[in-house]
């Protein structure tokens, strides 16, 4: 009986985790700003496609995304997260899809995000500060016969997000 209850509990938790996460959460959850190292990133994605391999900013590419990573160069205090970061650690990263992804394709509870459409014309930012995620979308002129459809252009991960200085909100 104990084994059946344990199995059922594990199965329910696995289903809940699988259904509750979006691609934005699920595929990038293993990269944690201020904790993941450059070595771990390169083990997963291979060598950077950036010319200067010693630069703080490096880019990687998969078949479906471009990943831009900012690394710490030396042990330093980071004002964004108010924490010390060791050398060669991920400070933040941006994922840009190489294929068309609509915001409506994801199961994202947008009520947990703050919407800001004042930064750039035809661009909408969805910020969830507690998760450290910023989703950037662009309004498509006409997409499958519909106007006002939002296409995801990138999603950003940081230890703590902040508003751009010229945002009105």
PDB file of C-alpha atoms in Angstrom:
ATOM      1  CA  UNK A   1       0.000   0.000   0.000  1.00  0.00           C
ATOM      2  CA  UNK A   2       2.842   2.382   0.910  1.00  0.00           C
ATOM      3  CA  UNK A   3       4.449   1.858  -2.526  1.00  0.00           C
ATOM      4  CA  UNK A   4       1.172   2.677  -4.324  1.00  0.00           C
ATOM      5  CA  UNK A   5       0.719   5.915  -2.351  1.00  0.00           C
ATOM      6  CA  UNK A   6       4.339   6.917  -2.957  1.00  0.00           C
ATOM      7  CA  UNK A   7       4.099   6.122  -6.681  1.00  0.00           C
ATOM      8  CA  UNK A   8       0.820   8.056  -7.002  1.00  0.00           C
ATOM      9  CA  UNK A   9       2.293  11.067  -5.173  1.00  0.00           C
ATOM     10  CA  UNK A  10       5.387  11.114  -7.387  1.00  0.00           C
ATOM     11  CA  UNK A  11       3.277  10.727 -10.536  1.00  0.00           C
ATOM     12  CA  UNK A  12       0.921  13.565  -9.520  1.00  0.00           C
ATOM     13  CA  UNK A  13       3.869  15.842  -8.749  1.00  0.00           C
ATOM     14  CA  UNK A  14       5.518  15.034 -12.114  1.00  0.00           C
ATOM     15  CA  UNK A  15       2.285  15.757 -14.024  1.00  0.00           C
ATOM     16  CA  UNK A  16       1.783  18.999 -12.076  1.00  0.00           C
ATOM     17  CA  UNK A  17       5.358  20.103 -12.831  1.00  0.00           C
ATOM     18  CA  UNK A  18       5.052  19.229 -16.526  1.00  0.00           C
ATOM     19  CA  UNK A  19       1.709  20.986 -16.982  1.00  0.00           C
ATOM     20  CA  UNK A  20       2.554  23.963 -14.800  1.00  0.00           C
ATOM     21  CA  UNK A  21       5.739  24.978 -16.571  1.00  0.00           C
ATOM     22  CA  UNK A  22       6.028  26.791 -19.850  1.00  0.00           C
ATOM     23  CA  UNK A  23       8.864  26.339 -22.328  1.00  0.00           C
ATOM     24  CA  UNK A  24      10.226  29.587 -20.956  1.00  0.00           C
ATOM     25  CA  UNK A  25      10.529  28.049 -17.477  1.00  0.00           C
ATOM     26  CA  UNK A  26      11.244  24.437 -18.354  1.00  0.00           C
ATOM     27  CA  UNK A  27      14.042  24.662 -20.912  1.00  0.00           C
ATOM     28  CA  UNK A  28      16.097  27.299 -19.134  1.00  0.00           C
ATOM     29  CA  UNK A  29      15.453  26.519 -15.479  1.00  0.00           C
ATOM     30  CA  UNK A  30      18.866  24.826 -15.122  1.00  0.00           C
ATOM     31  CA  UNK A  31      20.694  28.111 -15.857  1.00  0.00           C
ATOM     32  CA  UNK A  32      20.627  30.189 -12.688  1.00  0.00           C
ATOM     33  CA  UNK A  33      22.090  33.711 -12.820  1.00  0.00           C
ATOM     34  CA  UNK A  34      24.856  34.181 -10.213  1.00  0.00           C
ATOM     35  CA  UNK A  35      25.141  30.369  -9.736  1.00  0.00           C
ATOM     36  CA  UNK A  36      25.733  28.772 -13.159  1.00  0.00           C
ATOM     37  CA  UNK A  37      29.314  28.832 -14.474  1.00  0.00           C
ATOM     38  CA  UNK A  38      30.663  29.485 -17.934  1.00  0.00           C
ATOM     39  CA  UNK A  39      32.045  25.937 -17.971  1.00  0.00           C
ATOM     40  CA  UNK A  40      28.533  24.530 -17.401  1.00  0.00           C
ATOM     41  CA  UNK A  41      27.126  26.667 -20.227  1.00  0.00           C
ATOM     42  CA  UNK A  42      29.868  25.613 -22.660  1.00  0.00           C
ATOM     43  CA  UNK A  43      29.420  21.965 -21.689  1.00  0.00           C
ATOM     44  CA  UNK A  44      25.762  22.233 -22.721  1.00  0.00           C
ATOM     45  CA  UNK A  45      26.001  24.538 -25.793  1.00  0.00           C
ATOM     46  CA  UNK A  46      29.599  24.119 -26.961  1.00  0.00           C
ATOM     47  CA  UNK A  47      32.003  26.924 -27.750  1.00  0.00           C
ATOM     48  CA  UNK A  48      30.751  30.484 -28.050  1.00  0.00           C
ATOM     49  CA  UNK A  49      30.143  31.949 -31.510  1.00  0.00           C
ATOM     50  CA  UNK A  50      31.523  35.293 -30.261  1.00  0.00           C
ATOM     51  CA  UNK A  51      34.875  36.335 -31.774  1.00  0.00           C
ATOM     52  CA  UNK A  52      36.473  37.483 -28.513  1.00  0.00           C
ATOM     53  CA  UNK A  53      36.366  34.391 -26.283  1.00  0.00           C
ATOM     54  CA  UNK A  54      37.574  36.464 -23.285  1.00  0.00           C
ATOM     55  CA  UNK A  55      34.748  39.014 -23.456  1.00  0.00           C
ATOM     56  CA  UNK A  56      32.116  39.173 -20.707  1.00  0.00           C
ATOM     57  CA  UNK A  57      29.345  38.883 -23.323  1.00  0.00           C
ATOM     58  CA  UNK A  58      29.184  35.553 -25.199  1.00  0.00           C
ATOM     59  CA  UNK A  59      26.664  34.097 -27.657  1.00  0.00           C
ATOM     60  CA  UNK A  60      25.722  30.491 -28.290  1.00  0.00           C
ATOM     61  CA  UNK A  61      23.385  29.031 -30.855  1.00  0.00           C
ATOM     62  CA  UNK A  62      21.215  25.924 -30.970  1.00  0.00           C
ATOM     63  CA  UNK A  63      18.962  24.839 -33.829  1.00  0.00           C
ATOM     64  CA  UNK A  64      16.047  26.773 -32.343  1.00  0.00           C
ATOM     65  CA  UNK A  65      17.509  29.647 -30.252  1.00  0.00           C
ATOM     66  CA  UNK A  66      20.324  32.113 -29.868  1.00  0.00           C
ATOM     67  CA  UNK A  67      21.506  32.431 -26.257  1.00  0.00           C
ATOM     68  CA  UNK A  68      23.359  35.594 -25.188  1.00  0.00           C
ATOM     69  CA  UNK A  69      25.110  35.353 -21.822  1.00  0.00           C
ATOM     70  CA  UNK A  70      26.779  38.021 -19.701  1.00  0.00           C
ATOM     71  CA  UNK A  71      29.478  36.581 -17.425  1.00  0.00           C
ATOM     72  CA  UNK A  72      31.257  38.126 -14.469  1.00  0.00           C
ATOM     73  CA  UNK A  73      34.889  38.847 -15.233  1.00  0.00           C
ATOM     74  CA  UNK A  74      36.171  38.931 -11.657  1.00  0.00           C
ATOM     75  CA  UNK A  75      34.702  38.634  -8.186  1.00  0.00           C
ATOM     76  CA  UNK A  76      32.573  41.710  -7.891  1.00  0.00           C
ATOM     77  CA  UNK A  77      29.569  43.167  -6.152  1.00  0.00           C
ATOM     78  CA  UNK A  78      26.642  43.271  -8.565  1.00  0.00           C
ATOM     79  CA  UNK A  79      24.229  46.170  -8.059  1.00  0.00           C
ATOM     80  CA  UNK A  80      21.412  44.437  -9.963  1.00  0.00           C
ATOM     81  CA  UNK A  81      21.131  41.546  -7.499  1.00  0.00           C
ATOM     82  CA  UNK A  82      22.915  43.204  -4.536  1.00  0.00           C
ATOM     83  CA  UNK A  83      25.209  40.189  -4.273  1.00  0.00           C
ATOM     84  CA  UNK A  84      28.821  39.148  -4.820  1.00  0.00           C
ATOM     85  CA  UNK A  85      29.467  37.133  -7.956  1.00  0.00           C
ATOM     86  CA  UNK A  86      32.495  34.904  -8.504  1.00  0.00           C
ATOM     87  CA  UNK A  87      34.480  35.113 -11.774  1.00  0.00           C
ATOM     88  CA  UNK A  88      33.053  33.387 -14.870  1.00  0.00           C
ATOM     89  CA  UNK A  89      29.529  33.122 -13.461  1.00  0.00           C
ATOM     90  CA  UNK A  90      26.345  33.904 -15.408  1.00  0.00           C
ATOM     91  CA  UNK A  91      25.088  37.371 -14.481  1.00  0.00           C
ATOM     92  CA  UNK A  92      22.135  37.293 -16.865  1.00  0.00           C
ATOM     93  CA  UNK A  93      21.142  35.761 -20.186  1.00  0.00           C
ATOM     94  CA  UNK A  94      18.774  36.320 -23.086  1.00  0.00           C
ATOM     95  CA  UNK A  95      17.127  33.672 -25.244  1.00  0.00           C
ATOM     96  CA  UNK A  96      16.027  34.722 -28.741  1.00  0.00           C
ATOM     97  CA  UNK A  97      13.997  32.158 -30.686  1.00  0.00           C
ATOM     98  CA  UNK A  98      15.057  31.509 -34.271  1.00  0.00           C
ATOM     99  CA  UNK A  99      11.558  30.334 -35.147  1.00  0.00           C
ATOM    100  CA  UNK A 100       8.221  32.132 -34.891  1.00  0.00           C
ATOM    101  CA  UNK A 101       6.715  31.742 -31.420  1.00  0.00           C
ATOM    102  CA  UNK A 102       3.458  33.407 -30.478  1.00  0.00           C
ATOM    103  CA  UNK A 103       2.821  34.459 -26.900  1.00  0.00           C
ATOM    104  CA  UNK A 104      -0.512  32.626 -27.094  1.00  0.00           C
ATOM    105  CA  UNK A 105       1.369  29.354 -27.808  1.00  0.00           C
ATOM    106  CA  UNK A 106       2.582  29.263 -24.190  1.00  0.00           C
ATOM    107  CA  UNK A 107       0.662  28.576 -21.013  1.00  0.00           C
ATOM    108  CA  UNK A 108       1.810  31.743 -19.304  1.00  0.00           C
ATOM    109  CA  UNK A 109      -0.238  33.207 -16.492  1.00  0.00           C
ATOM    110  CA  UNK A 110       0.163  36.823 -17.558  1.00  0.00           C
ATOM    111  CA  UNK A 111      -1.573  37.972 -14.375  1.00  0.00           C
ATOM    112  CA  UNK A 112       1.757  37.299 -12.608  1.00  0.00           C
ATOM    113  CA  UNK A 113       3.572  39.642 -15.022  1.00  0.00           C
ATOM    114  CA  UNK A 114       3.586  43.422 -15.193  1.00  0.00           C
ATOM    115  CA  UNK A 115       2.819  44.625 -18.727  1.00  0.00           C
ATOM    116  CA  UNK A 116       4.665  47.629 -20.145  1.00  0.00           C
ATOM    117  CA  UNK A 117       4.024  48.841 -23.686  1.00  0.00           C
ATOM    118  CA  UNK A 118       5.548  52.294 -23.229  1.00  0.00           C
ATOM    119  CA  UNK A 119       9.209  51.501 -23.874  1.00  0.00           C
ATOM    120  CA  UNK A 120       9.273  51.039 -27.663  1.00  0.00           C
ATOM    121  CA  UNK A 121       6.495  51.271 -30.260  1.00  0.00           C
ATOM    122  CA  UNK A 122       4.944  47.916 -31.228  1.00  0.00           C
ATOM    123  CA  UNK A 123       6.882  46.163 -28.441  1.00  0.00           C
ATOM    124  CA  UNK A 124       5.434  44.859 -25.175  1.00  0.00           C
ATOM    125  CA  UNK A 125       7.427  43.833 -22.112  1.00  0.00           C
ATOM    126  CA  UNK A 126       6.077  41.366 -19.551  1.00  0.00           C
ATOM    127  CA  UNK A 127       8.089  41.446 -16.316  1.00  0.00           C
ATOM    128  CA  UNK A 128       7.936  39.009 -13.426  1.00  0.00           C
ATOM    129  CA  UNK A 129      10.449  40.391 -10.923  1.00  0.00           C
ATOM    130  CA  UNK A 130      10.073  37.515  -8.456  1.00  0.00           C
ATOM    131  CA  UNK A 131      11.061  34.989 -11.147  1.00  0.00           C
ATOM    132  CA  UNK A 132      13.623  37.336 -12.733  1.00  0.00           C
ATOM    133  CA  UNK A 133      12.014  36.924 -16.164  1.00  0.00           C
ATOM    134  CA  UNK A 134      11.290  39.533 -18.818  1.00  0.00           C
ATOM    135  CA  UNK A 135       9.390  38.417 -21.932  1.00  0.00           C
ATOM    136  CA  UNK A 136       9.627  40.772 -24.918  1.00  0.00           C
ATOM    137  CA  UNK A 137       7.023  40.547 -27.658  1.00  0.00           C
ATOM    138  CA  UNK A 138       6.447  42.387 -30.910  1.00  0.00           C
ATOM    139  CA  UNK A 139       3.030  43.126 -32.353  1.00  0.00           C
ATOM    140  CA  UNK A 140       2.629  41.511 -35.750  1.00  0.00           C
ATOM    141  CA  UNK A 141       0.785  43.465 -38.457  1.00  0.00           C
ATOM    142  CA  UNK A 142      -1.315  40.519 -39.516  1.00  0.00           C
ATOM    143  CA  UNK A 143      -0.681  36.980 -38.325  1.00  0.00           C
ATOM    144  CA  UNK A 144      -2.921  34.210 -39.673  1.00  0.00           C
ATOM    145  CA  UNK A 145      -5.632  36.740 -40.500  1.00  0.00           C
ATOM    146  CA  UNK A 146      -5.564  38.350 -37.038  1.00  0.00           C
ATOM    147  CA  UNK A 147      -4.164  41.723 -36.103  1.00  0.00           C
ATOM    148  CA  UNK A 148      -2.513  42.496 -32.786  1.00  0.00           C
ATOM    149  CA  UNK A 149      -0.934  39.064 -32.388  1.00  0.00           C
ATOM    150  CA  UNK A 150       2.148  39.075 -30.156  1.00  0.00           C
ATOM    151  CA  UNK A 151       5.274  37.255 -31.338  1.00  0.00           C
ATOM    152  CA  UNK A 152       7.942  36.510 -28.706  1.00  0.00           C
ATOM    153  CA  UNK A 153      11.241  38.105 -29.719  1.00  0.00           C
ATOM    154  CA  UNK A 154      13.207  37.200 -26.578  1.00  0.00           C
ATOM    155  CA  UNK A 155      13.047  36.288 -22.933  1.00  0.00           C
ATOM    156  CA  UNK A 156      15.560  37.552 -20.407  1.00  0.00           C
ATOM    157  CA  UNK A 157      16.706  36.045 -17.121  1.00  0.00           C
ATOM    158  CA  UNK A 158      18.357  38.109 -14.407  1.00  0.00           C
ATOM    159  CA  UNK A 159      18.829  37.744 -10.672  1.00  0.00           C
ATOM    160  CA  UNK A 160      16.614  40.810 -10.275  1.00  0.00           C
ATOM    161  CA  UNK A 161      14.972  42.816 -13.009  1.00  0.00           C
ATOM    162  CA  UNK A 162      14.697  46.564 -13.171  1.00  0.00           C
ATOM    163  CA  UNK A 163      12.743  48.981 -15.344  1.00  0.00           C
ATOM    164  CA  UNK A 164      14.501  50.844 -18.136  1.00  0.00           C
ATOM    165  CA  UNK A 165      15.224  54.482 -17.263  1.00  0.00           C
ATOM    166  CA  UNK A 166      13.040  55.885 -20.016  1.00  0.00           C
ATOM    167  CA  UNK A 167      10.015  53.713 -19.200  1.00  0.00           C
ATOM    168  CA  UNK A 168       6.979  55.786 -18.214  1.00  0.00           C
ATOM    169  CA  UNK A 169       5.841  53.309 -15.540  1.00  0.00           C
TER     170      UNK A 169
END
